[in-house]
Tab-separated table of C-alpha atoms in Angstrom:
chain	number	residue	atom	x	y	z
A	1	UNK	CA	4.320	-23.112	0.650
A	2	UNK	CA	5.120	-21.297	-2.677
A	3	UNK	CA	6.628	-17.312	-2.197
A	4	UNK	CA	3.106	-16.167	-3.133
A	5	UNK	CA	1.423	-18.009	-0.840
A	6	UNK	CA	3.781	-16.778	2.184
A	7	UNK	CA	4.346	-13.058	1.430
A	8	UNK	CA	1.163	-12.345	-0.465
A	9	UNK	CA	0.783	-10.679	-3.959
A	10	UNK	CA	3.281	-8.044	-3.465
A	11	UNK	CA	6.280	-10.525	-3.350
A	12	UNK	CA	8.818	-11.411	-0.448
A	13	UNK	CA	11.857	-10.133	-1.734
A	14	UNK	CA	15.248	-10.564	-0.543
A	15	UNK	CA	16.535	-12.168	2.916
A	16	UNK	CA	16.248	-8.954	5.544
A	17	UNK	CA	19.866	-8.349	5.978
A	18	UNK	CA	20.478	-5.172	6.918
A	19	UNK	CA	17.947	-4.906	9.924
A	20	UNK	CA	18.137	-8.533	10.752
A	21	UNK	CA	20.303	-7.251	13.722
A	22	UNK	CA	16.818	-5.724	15.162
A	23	UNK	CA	14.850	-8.738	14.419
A	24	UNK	CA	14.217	-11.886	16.169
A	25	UNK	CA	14.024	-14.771	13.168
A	26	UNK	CA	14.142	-14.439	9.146
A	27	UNK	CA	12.732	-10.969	7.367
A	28	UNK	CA	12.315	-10.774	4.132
A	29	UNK	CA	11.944	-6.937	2.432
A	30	UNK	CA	10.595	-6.012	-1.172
A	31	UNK	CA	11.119	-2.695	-1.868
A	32	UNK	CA	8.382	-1.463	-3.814
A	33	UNK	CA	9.096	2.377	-4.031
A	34	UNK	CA	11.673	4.116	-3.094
A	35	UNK	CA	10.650	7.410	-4.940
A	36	UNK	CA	8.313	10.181	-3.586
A	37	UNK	CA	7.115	7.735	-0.697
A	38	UNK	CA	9.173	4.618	0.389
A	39	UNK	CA	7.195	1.618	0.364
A	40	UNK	CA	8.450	-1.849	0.812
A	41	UNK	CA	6.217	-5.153	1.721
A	42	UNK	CA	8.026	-7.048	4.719
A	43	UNK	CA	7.861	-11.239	5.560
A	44	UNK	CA	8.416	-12.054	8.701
A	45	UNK	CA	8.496	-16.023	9.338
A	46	UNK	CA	6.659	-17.616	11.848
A	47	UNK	CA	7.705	-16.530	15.061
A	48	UNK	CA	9.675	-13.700	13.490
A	49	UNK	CA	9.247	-10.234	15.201
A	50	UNK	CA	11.221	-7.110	14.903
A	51	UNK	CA	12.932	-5.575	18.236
A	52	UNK	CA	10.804	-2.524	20.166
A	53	UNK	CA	11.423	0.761	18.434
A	54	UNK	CA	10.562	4.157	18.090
A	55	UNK	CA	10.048	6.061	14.153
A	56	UNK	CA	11.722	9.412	15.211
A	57	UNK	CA	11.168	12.716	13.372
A	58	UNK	CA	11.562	16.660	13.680
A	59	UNK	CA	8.377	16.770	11.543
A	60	UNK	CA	5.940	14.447	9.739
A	61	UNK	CA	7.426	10.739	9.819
A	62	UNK	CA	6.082	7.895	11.271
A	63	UNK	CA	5.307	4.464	9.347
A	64	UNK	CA	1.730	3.075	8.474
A	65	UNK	CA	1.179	-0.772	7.896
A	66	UNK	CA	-1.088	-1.982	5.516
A	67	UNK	CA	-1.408	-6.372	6.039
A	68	UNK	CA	-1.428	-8.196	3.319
A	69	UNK	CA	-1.066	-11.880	3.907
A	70	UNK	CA	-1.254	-14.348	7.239
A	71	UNK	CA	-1.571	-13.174	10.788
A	72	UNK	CA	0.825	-11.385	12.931
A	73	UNK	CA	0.975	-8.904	16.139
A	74	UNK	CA	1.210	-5.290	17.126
A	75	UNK	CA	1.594	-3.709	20.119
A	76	UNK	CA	2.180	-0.350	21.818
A	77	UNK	CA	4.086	-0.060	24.427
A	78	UNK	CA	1.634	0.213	27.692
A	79	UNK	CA	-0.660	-1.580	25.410
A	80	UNK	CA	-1.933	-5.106	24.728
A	81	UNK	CA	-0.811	-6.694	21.554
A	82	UNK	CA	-3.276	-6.831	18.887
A	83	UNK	CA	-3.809	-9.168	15.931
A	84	UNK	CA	-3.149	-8.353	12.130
A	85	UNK	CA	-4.649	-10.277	8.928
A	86	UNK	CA	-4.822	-9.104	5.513
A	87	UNK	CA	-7.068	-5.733	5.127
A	88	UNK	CA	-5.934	-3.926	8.332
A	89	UNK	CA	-4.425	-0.709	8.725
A	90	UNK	CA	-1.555	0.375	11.464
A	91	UNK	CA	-0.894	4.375	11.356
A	92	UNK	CA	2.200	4.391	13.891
A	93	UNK	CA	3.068	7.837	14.968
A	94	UNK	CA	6.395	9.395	15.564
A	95	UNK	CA	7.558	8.648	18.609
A	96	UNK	CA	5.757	5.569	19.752
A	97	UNK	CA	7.379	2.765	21.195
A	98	UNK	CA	6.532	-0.598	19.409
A	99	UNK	CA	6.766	-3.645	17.695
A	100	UNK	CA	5.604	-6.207	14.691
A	101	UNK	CA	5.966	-9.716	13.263
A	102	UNK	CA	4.632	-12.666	12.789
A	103	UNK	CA	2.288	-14.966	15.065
A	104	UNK	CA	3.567	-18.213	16.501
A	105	UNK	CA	1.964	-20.245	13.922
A	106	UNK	CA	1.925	-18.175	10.869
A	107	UNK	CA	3.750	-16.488	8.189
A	108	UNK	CA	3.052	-12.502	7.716
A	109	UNK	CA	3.350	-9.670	5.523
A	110	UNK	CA	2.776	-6.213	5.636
A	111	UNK	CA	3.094	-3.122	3.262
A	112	UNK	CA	5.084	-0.591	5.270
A	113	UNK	CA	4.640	3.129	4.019
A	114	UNK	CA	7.358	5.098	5.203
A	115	UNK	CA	5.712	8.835	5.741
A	116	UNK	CA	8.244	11.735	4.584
A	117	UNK	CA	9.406	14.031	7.022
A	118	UNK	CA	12.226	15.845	7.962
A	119	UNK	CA	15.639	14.354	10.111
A	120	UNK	CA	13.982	10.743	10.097
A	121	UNK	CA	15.659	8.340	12.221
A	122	UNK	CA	14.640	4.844	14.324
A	123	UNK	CA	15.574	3.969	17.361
A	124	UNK	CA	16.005	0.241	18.394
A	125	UNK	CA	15.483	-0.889	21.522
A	126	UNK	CA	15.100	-4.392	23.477
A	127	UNK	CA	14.174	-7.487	21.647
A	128	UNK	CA	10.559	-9.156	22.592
A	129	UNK	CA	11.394	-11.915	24.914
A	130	UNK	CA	10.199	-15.230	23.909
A	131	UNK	CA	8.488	-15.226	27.303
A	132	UNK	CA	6.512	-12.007	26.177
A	133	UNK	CA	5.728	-13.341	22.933
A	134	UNK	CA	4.439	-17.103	24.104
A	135	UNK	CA	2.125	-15.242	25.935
A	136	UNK	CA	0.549	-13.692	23.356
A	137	UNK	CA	-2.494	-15.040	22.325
B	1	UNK	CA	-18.757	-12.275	-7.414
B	2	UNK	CA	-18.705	-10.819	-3.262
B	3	UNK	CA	-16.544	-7.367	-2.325
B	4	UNK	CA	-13.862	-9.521	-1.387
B	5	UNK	CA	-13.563	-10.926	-4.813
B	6	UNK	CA	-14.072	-7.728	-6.562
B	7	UNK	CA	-12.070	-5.449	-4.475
B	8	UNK	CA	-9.214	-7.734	-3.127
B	9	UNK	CA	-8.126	-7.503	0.263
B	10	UNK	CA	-8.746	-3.912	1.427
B	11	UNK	CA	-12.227	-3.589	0.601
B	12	UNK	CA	-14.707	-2.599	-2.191
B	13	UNK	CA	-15.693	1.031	0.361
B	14	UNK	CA	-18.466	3.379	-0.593
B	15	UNK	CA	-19.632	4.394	-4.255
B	16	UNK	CA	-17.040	7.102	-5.533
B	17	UNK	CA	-19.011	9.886	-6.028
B	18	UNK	CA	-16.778	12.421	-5.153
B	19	UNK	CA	-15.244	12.083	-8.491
B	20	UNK	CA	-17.564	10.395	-10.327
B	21	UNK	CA	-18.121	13.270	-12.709
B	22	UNK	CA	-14.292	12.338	-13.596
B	23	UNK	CA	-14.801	8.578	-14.283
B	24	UNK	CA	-16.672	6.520	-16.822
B	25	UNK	CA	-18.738	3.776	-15.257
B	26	UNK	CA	-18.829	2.956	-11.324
B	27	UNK	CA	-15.751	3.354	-9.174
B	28	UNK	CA	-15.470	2.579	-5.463
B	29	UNK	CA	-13.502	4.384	-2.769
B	30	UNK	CA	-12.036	3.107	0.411
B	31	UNK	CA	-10.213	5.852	2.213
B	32	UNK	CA	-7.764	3.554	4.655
B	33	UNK	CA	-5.037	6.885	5.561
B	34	UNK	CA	-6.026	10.320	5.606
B	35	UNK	CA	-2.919	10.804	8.767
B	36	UNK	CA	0.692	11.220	6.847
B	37	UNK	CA	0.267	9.808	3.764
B	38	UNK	CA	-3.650	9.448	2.353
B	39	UNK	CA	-3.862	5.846	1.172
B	40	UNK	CA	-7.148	4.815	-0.561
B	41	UNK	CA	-8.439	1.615	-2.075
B	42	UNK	CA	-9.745	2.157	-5.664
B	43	UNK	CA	-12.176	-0.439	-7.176
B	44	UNK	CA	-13.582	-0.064	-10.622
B	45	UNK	CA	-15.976	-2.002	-12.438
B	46	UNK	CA	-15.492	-3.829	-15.780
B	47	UNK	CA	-14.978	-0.759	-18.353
B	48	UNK	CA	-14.656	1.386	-16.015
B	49	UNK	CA	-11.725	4.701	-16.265
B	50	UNK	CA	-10.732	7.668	-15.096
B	51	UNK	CA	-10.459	10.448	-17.490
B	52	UNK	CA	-7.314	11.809	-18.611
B	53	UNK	CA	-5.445	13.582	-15.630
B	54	UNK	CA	-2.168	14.826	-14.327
B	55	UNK	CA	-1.308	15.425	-10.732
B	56	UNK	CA	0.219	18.614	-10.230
B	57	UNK	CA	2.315	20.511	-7.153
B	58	UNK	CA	4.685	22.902	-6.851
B	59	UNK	CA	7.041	20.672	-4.586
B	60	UNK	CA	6.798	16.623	-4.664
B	61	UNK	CA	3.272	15.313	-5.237
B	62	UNK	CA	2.401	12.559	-7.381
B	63	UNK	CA	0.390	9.082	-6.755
B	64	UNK	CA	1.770	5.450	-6.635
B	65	UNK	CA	-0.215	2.721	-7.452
B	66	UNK	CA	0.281	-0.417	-6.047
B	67	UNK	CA	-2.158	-3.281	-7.766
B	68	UNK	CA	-4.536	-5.318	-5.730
B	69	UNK	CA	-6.974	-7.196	-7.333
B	70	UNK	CA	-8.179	-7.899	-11.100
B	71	UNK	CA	-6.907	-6.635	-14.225
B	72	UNK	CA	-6.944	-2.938	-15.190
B	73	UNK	CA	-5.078	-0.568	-17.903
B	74	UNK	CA	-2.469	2.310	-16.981
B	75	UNK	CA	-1.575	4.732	-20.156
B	76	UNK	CA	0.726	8.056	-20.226
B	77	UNK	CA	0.174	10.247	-22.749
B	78	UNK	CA	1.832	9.251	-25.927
B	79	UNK	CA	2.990	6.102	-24.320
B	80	UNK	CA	0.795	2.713	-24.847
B	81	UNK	CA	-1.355	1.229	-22.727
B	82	UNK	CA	0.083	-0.805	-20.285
B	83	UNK	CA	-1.529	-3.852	-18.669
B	84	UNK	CA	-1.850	-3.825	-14.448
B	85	UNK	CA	-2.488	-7.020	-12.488
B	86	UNK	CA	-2.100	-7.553	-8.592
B	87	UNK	CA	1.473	-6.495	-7.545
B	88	UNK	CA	2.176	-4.380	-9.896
B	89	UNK	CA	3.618	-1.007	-8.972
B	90	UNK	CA	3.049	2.108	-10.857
B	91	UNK	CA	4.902	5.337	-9.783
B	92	UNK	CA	3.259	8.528	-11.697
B	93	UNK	CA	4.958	11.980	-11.472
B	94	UNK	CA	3.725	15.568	-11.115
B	95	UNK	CA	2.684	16.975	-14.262
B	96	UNK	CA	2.471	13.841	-16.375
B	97	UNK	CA	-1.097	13.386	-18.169
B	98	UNK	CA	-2.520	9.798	-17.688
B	99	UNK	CA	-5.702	7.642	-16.864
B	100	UNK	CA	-6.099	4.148	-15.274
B	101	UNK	CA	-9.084	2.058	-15.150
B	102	UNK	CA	-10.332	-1.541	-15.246
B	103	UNK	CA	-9.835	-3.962	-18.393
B	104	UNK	CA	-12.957	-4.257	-20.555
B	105	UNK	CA	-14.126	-7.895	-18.858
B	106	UNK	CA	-12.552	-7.485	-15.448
B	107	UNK	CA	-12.738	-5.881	-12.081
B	108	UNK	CA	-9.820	-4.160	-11.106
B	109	UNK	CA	-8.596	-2.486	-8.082
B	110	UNK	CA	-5.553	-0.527	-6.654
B	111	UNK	CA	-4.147	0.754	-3.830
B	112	UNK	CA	-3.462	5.409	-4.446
B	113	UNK	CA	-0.565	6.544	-2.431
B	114	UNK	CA	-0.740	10.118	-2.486
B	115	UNK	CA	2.371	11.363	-2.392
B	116	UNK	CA	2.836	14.456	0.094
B	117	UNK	CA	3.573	17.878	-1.094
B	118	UNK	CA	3.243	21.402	-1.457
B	119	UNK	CA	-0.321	22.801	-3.230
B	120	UNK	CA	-1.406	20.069	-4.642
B	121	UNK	CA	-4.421	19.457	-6.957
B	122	UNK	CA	-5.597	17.563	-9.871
B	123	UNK	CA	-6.175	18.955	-13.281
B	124	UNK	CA	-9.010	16.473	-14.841
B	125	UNK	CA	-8.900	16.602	-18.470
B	126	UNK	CA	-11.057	14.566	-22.079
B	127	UNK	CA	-12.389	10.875	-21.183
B	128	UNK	CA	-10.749	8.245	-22.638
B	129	UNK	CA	-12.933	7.156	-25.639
B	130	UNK	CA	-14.933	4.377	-26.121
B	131	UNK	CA	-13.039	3.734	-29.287
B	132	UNK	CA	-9.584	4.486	-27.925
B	133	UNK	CA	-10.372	2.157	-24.534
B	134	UNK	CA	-12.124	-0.745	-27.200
B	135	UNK	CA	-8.831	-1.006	-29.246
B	136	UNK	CA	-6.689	-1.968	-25.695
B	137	UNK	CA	-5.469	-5.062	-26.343
């Protein structure tokens, strides 16, 4: 598949280096903004997820996804994973422990709007087993 | 053409009447944040254009656009016209006066990050002419 075709019309970007320590598989990021609101649209391979985390924040932060090519996976802590294709909309709240990537089978990209706030911070936590993640479905 | 075609990925929405006194020709809103950062999907029809604006605040505040769909026209005052097609990014300040819109034989639409910030509001100002929009090339 052509770069279009796998990371949609906002680009893939460069190889995922500096967070590829939290991810499971190759990331790709394209920053799109990184004025006023940091946006960047992120590739995950198939089978690519990132690590659970948490979006920390004294006020405001968070992250909100916005799909826009293949199929991939969120999930909640507590909570069963659920699917992502192009179109849909993940608001992720400070302070919620999660995850995102790819499915199985699929490449996937998402916009990822970083929402301002003050003190922002993530905090990375245990990778998503490949048992967990086979048993998605 | 369906929604899908028009509108791209994240939906054609409801008929933008809100503003609609502050467009030429029909303009469609899809509202996808209103939690950290509002995020809507824009769609106009062929022709279609906001009037002359600026977005003003007293601290950040401002609007990115990130292209979705179609072909459509971004000008700052006493700049020219600049084409928009899917992927392209356009990051507008506070207190510069501008207008975006559709090309003449083309749906167009775009993501609007607003960009958070202290009293904001929009100061709508002339339409863009038919003879100023007709001599876009």
């Amino acid at each position: 598949m052509t770069d279009e075709n796998t990371s949609g019309i906002f680009g893939r970007g460069e190889e995922n280096t500096a967070y590829a320590k939290y991810f499971i598989g190759q990331s790709y990021l394209n920053v799109l903004s990184r004025e006023g609101v940091v946006i960047a649209n992120v590739t995950f391979e198939p089978g690519c997820r990132n690590n659970w985390h948490v979006h920390n924040a004294d006020k405001g932060g968070g992250q909100i996804l916005l799909c826009t090519s293949g199929r991939g996976w969120y999930q909640q802590w507590g909570k069963p994973a659920q699917v992502l294709r192009p179109g849909d909309v993940v608001n992720i709240p400070t302070g919620v422990k999660h995850w995102h990537g790819a499915a199985g089978d699929s490449w996937f990209s998402h916009l990822a709007v970083e929402v301002p706030g003050e003190n922002l911070s993530n905090q990375w936590l245990e990778p998503v087993s490949d048992e967990a993640y086979r048993a998605l479905t």
